Short mmCIF file of N, CA, C and O in Angstrom, two decimals:
data_model
loop_
_atom_site.label_atom_id
_atom_site.label_comp_id
_atom_site.label_asym_id
_atom_site.label_seq_id
_atom_site.Cartn_x
_atom_site.Cartn_y
_atom_site.Cartn_z
N MET A 1 -32.05 5.60 10.30
CA MET A 1 -32.76 6.05 9.13
C MET A 1 -32.28 5.24 7.93
O MET A 1 -31.11 4.96 7.79
N PRO A 2 -33.21 4.87 7.05
CA PRO A 2 -32.80 4.07 5.89
C PRO A 2 -31.88 4.86 4.96
O PRO A 2 -31.90 6.07 4.92
N VAL A 3 -31.07 4.11 4.23
CA VAL A 3 -30.17 4.73 3.25
C VAL A 3 -31.01 5.27 2.11
O VAL A 3 -31.94 4.62 1.64
N ASP A 4 -30.68 6.49 1.64
CA ASP A 4 -31.44 7.09 0.54
C ASP A 4 -30.95 6.48 -0.76
O ASP A 4 -29.92 6.85 -1.29
N ASP A 5 -31.73 5.55 -1.28
CA ASP A 5 -31.39 4.90 -2.54
C ASP A 5 -32.34 5.37 -3.65
O ASP A 5 -32.58 4.68 -4.61
N GLY A 6 -32.89 6.58 -3.48
CA GLY A 6 -33.83 7.10 -4.45
C GLY A 6 -35.26 6.74 -4.14
O GLY A 6 -36.18 7.15 -4.83
N ASP A 7 -35.48 5.99 -3.09
CA ASP A 7 -36.82 5.58 -2.69
C ASP A 7 -37.49 6.74 -1.96
O ASP A 7 -36.95 7.27 -0.99
N GLU A 8 -38.65 7.15 -2.42
CA GLU A 8 -39.38 8.25 -1.81
C GLU A 8 -39.68 7.99 -0.35
O GLU A 8 -39.82 8.91 0.45
N ALA A 9 -39.78 6.74 0.04
CA ALA A 9 -40.09 6.39 1.42
C ALA A 9 -39.07 6.97 2.39
O ALA A 9 -39.44 7.36 3.50
N CYS A 10 -37.84 7.06 1.99
CA CYS A 10 -36.79 7.57 2.88
C CYS A 10 -37.13 8.99 3.34
O CYS A 10 -37.08 9.29 4.53
N ASN A 11 -37.48 9.85 2.40
CA ASN A 11 -37.79 11.24 2.75
C ASN A 11 -39.08 11.33 3.55
O ASN A 11 -39.17 12.09 4.51
N SER A 12 -40.08 10.58 3.16
CA SER A 12 -41.36 10.63 3.87
C SER A 12 -41.24 10.11 5.29
O SER A 12 -41.81 10.69 6.22
N LEU A 13 -40.48 9.04 5.48
CA LEU A 13 -40.29 8.52 6.83
C LEU A 13 -39.54 9.52 7.70
O LEU A 13 -39.88 9.70 8.87
N ALA A 14 -38.55 10.19 7.12
CA ALA A 14 -37.80 11.20 7.88
C ALA A 14 -38.73 12.34 8.30
O ALA A 14 -38.63 12.83 9.44
N LEU A 15 -39.62 12.77 7.43
CA LEU A 15 -40.57 13.83 7.78
C LEU A 15 -41.51 13.39 8.91
O LEU A 15 -41.73 14.13 9.87
N ILE A 16 -42.04 12.19 8.77
CA ILE A 16 -42.97 11.69 9.79
C ILE A 16 -42.28 11.58 11.14
O ILE A 16 -42.77 12.10 12.15
N TRP A 17 -41.14 10.91 11.18
CA TRP A 17 -40.49 10.68 12.46
C TRP A 17 -39.87 11.94 13.03
O TRP A 17 -39.83 12.13 14.24
N GLY A 18 -39.43 12.85 12.17
CA GLY A 18 -38.94 14.14 12.65
C GLY A 18 -40.06 14.92 13.33
O GLY A 18 -39.88 15.49 14.41
N GLU A 19 -41.22 14.93 12.71
CA GLU A 19 -42.37 15.64 13.27
C GLU A 19 -42.83 15.00 14.58
O GLU A 19 -43.13 15.70 15.55
N LEU A 20 -42.90 13.67 14.61
CA LEU A 20 -43.31 12.99 15.84
C LEU A 20 -42.31 13.21 16.97
O LEU A 20 -42.69 13.41 18.13
N THR A 21 -41.04 13.20 16.63
CA THR A 21 -40.00 13.45 17.64
C THR A 21 -40.07 14.87 18.17
O THR A 21 -39.97 15.11 19.37
N ASP A 22 -40.26 15.83 17.26
CA ASP A 22 -40.40 17.22 17.69
C ASP A 22 -41.61 17.38 18.61
O ASP A 22 -41.56 18.08 19.62
N TRP A 23 -42.72 16.75 18.24
CA TRP A 23 -43.93 16.82 19.05
C TRP A 23 -43.64 16.32 20.46
O TRP A 23 -43.98 16.96 21.45
N PHE A 24 -42.99 15.18 20.55
CA PHE A 24 -42.65 14.57 21.84
C PHE A 24 -41.74 15.48 22.65
O PHE A 24 -41.94 15.68 23.84
N GLU A 25 -40.71 16.04 21.99
CA GLU A 25 -39.71 16.83 22.71
C GLU A 25 -40.14 18.27 22.99
O GLU A 25 -39.77 18.82 24.03
N LEU A 26 -40.90 18.87 22.09
CA LEU A 26 -41.19 20.29 22.22
C LEU A 26 -42.51 20.60 22.94
O LEU A 26 -42.73 21.74 23.34
N ARG A 27 -43.36 19.59 23.09
CA ARG A 27 -44.64 19.81 23.77
C ARG A 27 -44.82 18.75 24.86
O ARG A 27 -45.59 17.80 24.70
N PRO A 28 -44.08 18.91 25.95
CA PRO A 28 -44.10 17.90 27.01
C PRO A 28 -45.50 17.59 27.56
O PRO A 28 -45.75 16.46 27.99
N ALA A 29 -46.40 18.54 27.51
CA ALA A 29 -47.75 18.29 28.02
C ALA A 29 -48.50 17.28 27.15
O ALA A 29 -49.48 16.69 27.59
N GLU A 30 -48.01 17.06 25.92
CA GLU A 30 -48.66 16.14 24.98
C GLU A 30 -47.85 14.85 24.78
O GLU A 30 -48.04 14.14 23.80
N THR A 31 -46.98 14.55 25.72
CA THR A 31 -46.10 13.39 25.61
C THR A 31 -46.87 12.09 25.39
O THR A 31 -46.52 11.29 24.52
N ASP A 32 -47.91 11.87 26.15
CA ASP A 32 -48.67 10.61 26.02
C ASP A 32 -49.28 10.48 24.63
O ASP A 32 -49.26 9.41 24.02
N GLN A 33 -49.84 11.57 24.12
CA GLN A 33 -50.44 11.55 22.78
C GLN A 33 -49.37 11.32 21.71
O GLN A 33 -49.57 10.54 20.79
N ALA A 34 -48.23 11.98 21.84
CA ALA A 34 -47.14 11.81 20.88
C ALA A 34 -46.64 10.37 20.89
O ALA A 34 -46.41 9.77 19.83
N LYS A 35 -46.46 9.79 22.08
CA LYS A 35 -46.01 8.40 22.19
C LYS A 35 -47.01 7.45 21.53
O LYS A 35 -46.62 6.52 20.83
N ALA A 36 -48.28 7.68 21.76
CA ALA A 36 -49.31 6.82 21.15
C ALA A 36 -49.25 6.89 19.63
O ALA A 36 -49.36 5.87 18.95
N HIS A 37 -49.05 8.09 19.09
CA HIS A 37 -48.93 8.24 17.65
C HIS A 37 -47.67 7.55 17.12
O HIS A 37 -47.68 6.94 16.05
N MET A 38 -46.57 7.63 17.87
CA MET A 38 -45.33 6.95 17.45
C MET A 38 -45.54 5.44 17.37
O MET A 38 -45.11 4.80 16.40
N ILE A 39 -46.18 4.89 18.36
CA ILE A 39 -46.43 3.44 18.38
C ILE A 39 -47.34 3.05 17.22
O ILE A 39 -47.07 2.07 16.51
N THR A 40 -48.39 3.82 17.01
CA THR A 40 -49.31 3.53 15.92
C THR A 40 -48.62 3.64 14.57
O THR A 40 -48.77 2.76 13.70
N ALA A 41 -47.84 4.70 14.37
CA ALA A 41 -47.12 4.89 13.10
C ALA A 41 -46.17 3.73 12.84
O ALA A 41 -46.08 3.23 11.71
N ALA A 42 -45.46 3.30 13.86
CA ALA A 42 -44.51 2.19 13.69
C ALA A 42 -45.23 0.88 13.37
O ALA A 42 -44.82 0.15 12.46
N ARG A 43 -46.29 0.60 14.08
CA ARG A 43 -47.04 -0.64 13.82
C ARG A 43 -47.63 -0.65 12.42
O ARG A 43 -47.57 -1.65 11.71
N GLU A 44 -48.20 0.49 12.02
CA GLU A 44 -48.78 0.57 10.68
C GLU A 44 -47.72 0.43 9.60
O GLU A 44 -47.95 -0.20 8.57
N TRP A 45 -46.53 1.02 9.82
CA TRP A 45 -45.45 0.91 8.83
C TRP A 45 -45.05 -0.55 8.63
O TRP A 45 -44.80 -0.98 7.51
N LEU A 46 -44.96 -1.30 9.70
CA LEU A 46 -44.57 -2.70 9.58
C LEU A 46 -45.56 -3.50 8.73
O LEU A 46 -45.19 -4.46 8.08
N VAL A 47 -46.80 -3.08 8.72
CA VAL A 47 -47.82 -3.75 7.92
C VAL A 47 -47.72 -3.38 6.45
O VAL A 47 -47.87 -4.23 5.57
N VAL A 48 -47.44 -2.11 6.15
CA VAL A 48 -47.48 -1.64 4.76
C VAL A 48 -46.14 -1.68 4.04
O VAL A 48 -46.10 -1.62 2.81
N GLU A 49 -45.04 -1.78 4.78
CA GLU A 49 -43.71 -1.70 4.18
C GLU A 49 -43.55 -2.70 3.04
O GLU A 49 -43.84 -3.88 3.19
N GLY A 50 -43.09 -2.19 1.90
CA GLY A 50 -42.84 -3.05 0.75
C GLY A 50 -43.96 -3.06 -0.27
O GLY A 50 -43.77 -3.45 -1.40
N GLY A 51 -45.14 -2.60 0.12
CA GLY A 51 -46.26 -2.52 -0.81
C GLY A 51 -46.40 -1.09 -1.30
O GLY A 51 -46.75 -0.20 -0.54
N GLN A 52 -46.10 -0.84 -2.55
CA GLN A 52 -46.04 0.52 -3.07
C GLN A 52 -47.34 1.30 -2.84
O GLN A 52 -47.31 2.43 -2.36
N GLU A 53 -48.47 0.72 -3.16
CA GLU A 53 -49.74 1.41 -2.97
C GLU A 53 -50.05 1.61 -1.49
O GLU A 53 -50.50 2.69 -1.08
N ALA A 54 -49.81 0.60 -0.69
CA ALA A 54 -50.07 0.70 0.75
C ALA A 54 -49.16 1.76 1.39
O ALA A 54 -49.60 2.53 2.25
N GLU A 55 -47.90 1.81 0.97
CA GLU A 55 -46.99 2.83 1.49
C GLU A 55 -47.47 4.23 1.11
O GLU A 55 -47.45 5.15 1.93
N ALA A 56 -47.92 4.40 -0.13
CA ALA A 56 -48.40 5.72 -0.58
C ALA A 56 -49.58 6.18 0.26
O ALA A 56 -49.65 7.35 0.66
N LEU A 57 -50.50 5.27 0.55
CA LEU A 57 -51.66 5.61 1.39
C LEU A 57 -51.22 5.94 2.82
O LEU A 57 -51.75 6.87 3.43
N TYR A 58 -50.28 5.19 3.33
CA TYR A 58 -49.73 5.43 4.67
C TYR A 58 -49.13 6.83 4.74
O TYR A 58 -49.43 7.60 5.65
N PHE A 59 -48.27 7.16 3.77
CA PHE A 59 -47.62 8.47 3.79
C PHE A 59 -48.63 9.60 3.63
O PHE A 59 -48.54 10.62 4.31
N ASP A 60 -49.60 9.42 2.77
CA ASP A 60 -50.62 10.45 2.58
C ASP A 60 -51.38 10.70 3.88
O ASP A 60 -51.56 11.85 4.30
N ARG A 61 -51.79 9.64 4.51
CA ARG A 61 -52.56 9.78 5.75
C ARG A 61 -51.73 10.40 6.87
O ARG A 61 -52.16 11.35 7.53
N TRP A 62 -50.52 9.89 7.09
CA TRP A 62 -49.70 10.39 8.19
C TRP A 62 -49.21 11.81 7.94
O TRP A 62 -49.27 12.66 8.84
N LEU A 63 -48.72 12.08 6.76
CA LEU A 63 -48.17 13.41 6.50
C LEU A 63 -49.24 14.49 6.45
O LEU A 63 -49.07 15.57 7.02
N HIS A 64 -50.35 14.20 5.80
CA HIS A 64 -51.34 15.23 5.57
C HIS A 64 -52.50 15.20 6.57
O HIS A 64 -52.82 16.22 7.17
N ASP A 65 -53.12 14.05 6.73
CA ASP A 65 -54.30 13.97 7.59
C ASP A 65 -53.95 14.04 9.08
O ASP A 65 -54.67 14.68 9.85
N ILE A 66 -52.88 13.39 9.47
CA ILE A 66 -52.56 13.33 10.90
C ILE A 66 -51.61 14.45 11.32
O ILE A 66 -51.86 15.14 12.31
N LEU A 67 -50.52 14.64 10.57
CA LEU A 67 -49.52 15.63 10.98
C LEU A 67 -49.73 17.02 10.38
O LEU A 67 -49.08 17.96 10.80
N GLY A 68 -50.61 17.13 9.41
CA GLY A 68 -50.99 18.44 8.92
C GLY A 68 -50.11 19.09 7.87
O GLY A 68 -50.22 20.29 7.62
N PHE A 69 -49.23 18.32 7.23
CA PHE A 69 -48.44 18.88 6.14
C PHE A 69 -49.39 19.23 4.99
O PHE A 69 -50.32 18.49 4.70
N GLU A 70 -49.14 20.36 4.35
CA GLU A 70 -50.00 20.81 3.26
C GLU A 70 -49.81 19.94 2.02
O GLU A 70 -48.70 19.60 1.65
N ARG A 71 -50.93 19.59 1.41
CA ARG A 71 -50.89 18.83 0.16
C ARG A 71 -50.58 19.78 -0.98
O ARG A 71 -51.05 20.91 -0.98
N ARG A 72 -49.84 19.31 -1.94
CA ARG A 72 -49.60 20.10 -3.15
C ARG A 72 -50.86 20.07 -3.99
O ARG A 72 -51.50 19.03 -4.12
N SER A 73 -51.19 21.20 -4.58
CA SER A 73 -52.39 21.23 -5.41
C SER A 73 -52.15 20.57 -6.76
O SER A 73 -53.07 20.09 -7.39
N ALA A 74 -50.91 20.54 -7.20
CA ALA A 74 -50.57 19.89 -8.46
C ALA A 74 -49.21 19.24 -8.29
O ALA A 74 -48.37 19.71 -7.53
N PRO A 75 -48.97 18.15 -9.00
CA PRO A 75 -47.67 17.51 -8.89
C PRO A 75 -46.57 18.45 -9.38
O PRO A 75 -46.81 19.31 -10.23
N PRO A 76 -45.37 18.32 -8.85
CA PRO A 76 -44.28 19.18 -9.27
C PRO A 76 -43.97 18.98 -10.76
O PRO A 76 -44.07 17.87 -11.27
N GLN A 77 -43.63 20.05 -11.41
CA GLN A 77 -43.29 20.00 -12.83
C GLN A 77 -41.81 19.76 -13.00
O GLN A 77 -40.99 20.39 -12.32
N VAL A 78 -41.46 18.88 -13.92
CA VAL A 78 -40.07 18.62 -14.24
C VAL A 78 -39.73 19.45 -15.47
O VAL A 78 -40.39 19.37 -16.50
N GLN A 79 -38.71 20.28 -15.35
CA GLN A 79 -38.30 21.11 -16.46
C GLN A 79 -37.20 20.42 -17.24
O GLN A 79 -36.26 19.88 -16.66
N GLU A 80 -37.34 20.43 -18.54
CA GLU A 80 -36.33 19.83 -19.39
C GLU A 80 -35.17 20.79 -19.55
O GLU A 80 -35.36 22.00 -19.65
N ARG A 81 -33.99 20.24 -19.55
CA ARG A 81 -32.79 21.06 -19.75
C ARG A 81 -32.48 21.15 -21.23
O ARG A 81 -32.65 20.20 -21.96
N SER A 82 -32.04 22.32 -21.64
CA SER A 82 -31.72 22.46 -23.07
C SER A 82 -30.24 22.32 -23.32
O SER A 82 -29.43 22.24 -22.53
#
C-alpha cells in the first residue's frame, strides 16, 4: 500500500482493493468475477496514475458505480476552530 502522504489516492486505493479482496475471499462462488475486476482495476490504474482528473474519474467510477459505495450528497464541511 502506498505511503499516506496526504494524497487522497491512498485512501481511495485502500477502499477499492479492500473491497475487491473481500469480494474474492468472502464470496468464493464469485471468484472469477472478482479476479476479472481486480485485473481490470489494476490495468486501468496504471493508465490513469499521476493524472489528477483521470484519477478522480477512476475513483468515482470504481468506488461508486462498480463497487456501490454511496456518494455524498454534498462535500464535507470544514469547521473553523475558534
